[in-house]
Coordinates of C-alpha atoms in Angstrom, one line a residue:
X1 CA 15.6 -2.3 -1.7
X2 CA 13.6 -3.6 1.3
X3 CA 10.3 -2.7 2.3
X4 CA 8.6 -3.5 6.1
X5 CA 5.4 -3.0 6.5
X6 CA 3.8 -3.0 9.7
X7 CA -0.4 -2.6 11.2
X8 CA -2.3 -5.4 9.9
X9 CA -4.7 -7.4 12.1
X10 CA -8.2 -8.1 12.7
X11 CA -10.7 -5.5 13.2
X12 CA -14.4 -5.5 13.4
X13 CA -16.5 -4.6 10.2
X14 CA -16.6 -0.6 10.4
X15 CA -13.1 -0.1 12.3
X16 CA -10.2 1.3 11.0
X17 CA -6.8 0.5 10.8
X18 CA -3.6 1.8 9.4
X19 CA -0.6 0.3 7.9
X20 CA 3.0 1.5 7.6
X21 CA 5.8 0.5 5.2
X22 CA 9.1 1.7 5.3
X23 CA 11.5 1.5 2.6
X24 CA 14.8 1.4 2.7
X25 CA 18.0 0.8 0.2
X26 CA 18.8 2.2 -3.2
X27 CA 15.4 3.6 -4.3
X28 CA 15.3 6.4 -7.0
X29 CA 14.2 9.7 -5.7
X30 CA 11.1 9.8 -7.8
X31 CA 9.4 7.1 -7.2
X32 CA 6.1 5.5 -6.3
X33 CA 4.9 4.1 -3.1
X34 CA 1.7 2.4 -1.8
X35 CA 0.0 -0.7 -1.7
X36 CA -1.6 -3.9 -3.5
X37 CA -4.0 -6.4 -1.9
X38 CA -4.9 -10.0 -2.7
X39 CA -8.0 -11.8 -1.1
X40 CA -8.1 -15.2 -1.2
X41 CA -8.7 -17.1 -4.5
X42 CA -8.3 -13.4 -6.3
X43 CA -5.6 -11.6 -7.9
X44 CA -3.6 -9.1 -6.3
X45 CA -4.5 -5.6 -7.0
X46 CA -4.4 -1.9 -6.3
X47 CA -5.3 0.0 -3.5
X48 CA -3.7 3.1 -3.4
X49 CA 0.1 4.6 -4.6
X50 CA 1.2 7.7 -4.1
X51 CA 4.8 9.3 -5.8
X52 CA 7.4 11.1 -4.3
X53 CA 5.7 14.0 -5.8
X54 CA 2.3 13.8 -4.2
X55 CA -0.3 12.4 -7.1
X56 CA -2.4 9.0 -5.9
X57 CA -4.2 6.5 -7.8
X58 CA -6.6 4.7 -5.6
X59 CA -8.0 1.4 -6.9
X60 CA -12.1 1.0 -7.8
X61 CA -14.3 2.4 -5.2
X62 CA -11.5 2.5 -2.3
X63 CA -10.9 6.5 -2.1
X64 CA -13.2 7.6 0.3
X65 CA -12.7 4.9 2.9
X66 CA -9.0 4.6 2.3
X67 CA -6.4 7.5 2.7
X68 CA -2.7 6.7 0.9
X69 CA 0.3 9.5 2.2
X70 CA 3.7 9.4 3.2
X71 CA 6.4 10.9 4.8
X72 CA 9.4 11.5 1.9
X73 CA 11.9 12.2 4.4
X74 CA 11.3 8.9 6.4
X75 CA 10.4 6.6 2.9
X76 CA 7.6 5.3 4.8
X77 CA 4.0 5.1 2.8
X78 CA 0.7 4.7 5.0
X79 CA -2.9 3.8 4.2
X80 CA -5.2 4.4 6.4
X81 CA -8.4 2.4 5.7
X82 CA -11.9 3.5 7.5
X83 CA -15.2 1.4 7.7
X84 CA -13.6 -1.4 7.0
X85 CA -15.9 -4.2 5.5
X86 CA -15.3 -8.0 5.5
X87 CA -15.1 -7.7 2.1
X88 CA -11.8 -6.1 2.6
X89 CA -10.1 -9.1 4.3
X90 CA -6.6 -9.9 2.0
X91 CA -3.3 -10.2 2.9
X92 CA -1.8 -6.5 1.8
X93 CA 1.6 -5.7 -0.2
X94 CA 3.7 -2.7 0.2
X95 CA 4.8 -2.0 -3.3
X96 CA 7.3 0.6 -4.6
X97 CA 8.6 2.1 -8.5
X98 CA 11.8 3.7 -9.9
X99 CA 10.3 6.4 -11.5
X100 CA 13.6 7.3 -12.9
X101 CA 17.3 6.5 -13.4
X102 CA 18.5 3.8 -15.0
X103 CA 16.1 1.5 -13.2
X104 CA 12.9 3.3 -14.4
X105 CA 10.1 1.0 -14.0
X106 CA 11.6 -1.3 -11.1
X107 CA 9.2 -2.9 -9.0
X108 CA 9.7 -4.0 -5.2
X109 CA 7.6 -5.4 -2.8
X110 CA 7.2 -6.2 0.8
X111 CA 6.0 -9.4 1.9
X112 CA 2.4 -8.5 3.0
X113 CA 0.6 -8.1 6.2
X114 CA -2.7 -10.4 6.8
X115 CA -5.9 -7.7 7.3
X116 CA -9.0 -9.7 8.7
X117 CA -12.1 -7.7 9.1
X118 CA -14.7 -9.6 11.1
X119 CA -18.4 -9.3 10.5

């Protein structure tokens, strides 16, 4: 399983951006796709997943200014995150999870796109 992400960048404090991650390979059909972010010095956590299904999770305080979807017939996940704030600077991880089969509870991830927001 693969996952590309694409859309990070630097943005001024208040813009918006959005990222993209396709996956691609031998994913179960129920599964869970979104993403994880780690700032610098910080450990890496969640910002927003949604399954094949349609639920989310969103991490602490993040719905609101940051919208997770996707497109199931494409296995691409997007997040798009509005008034950014510097505090949101980290380098972001497309993550994905068999949610069934034999492989119920496999993890993948991308290898993270660098989101700078200016002050």
């Amino acid at each position: 399983v693969q996952l590309q992400a694409s859309g990070g960048g630097v943005v001024k404090a208040g813009g918006s951006l959005r990222l993209s991650c396709t996956v691609s390979g031998n994913i179960f059909d129920e599964n869970a796709m979104g993403w994880y972010r780690q700032a610098p010095g910080k450990r890496r956590v969640l910002v927003a997943a949604m399954t094949s299904g349609g639920a989310t999770n969103y991490g602490r305080s993040l719905e609101g200014r940051f919208t997770v979807s996707r497109d199931n017939a494409k296995n691409t996940v997007y997040l798009q995150m509005n008034n950014l704030k510097p505090e949101d600077t980290a380098v972001y991880y497309c993550h994905a999870v068999d949610l069934g089969g034999i492989n119920y509870g496999l993890e993948h991830w991308g290898k993270g796109t660098l989101v700078t927001v200016s002050s």
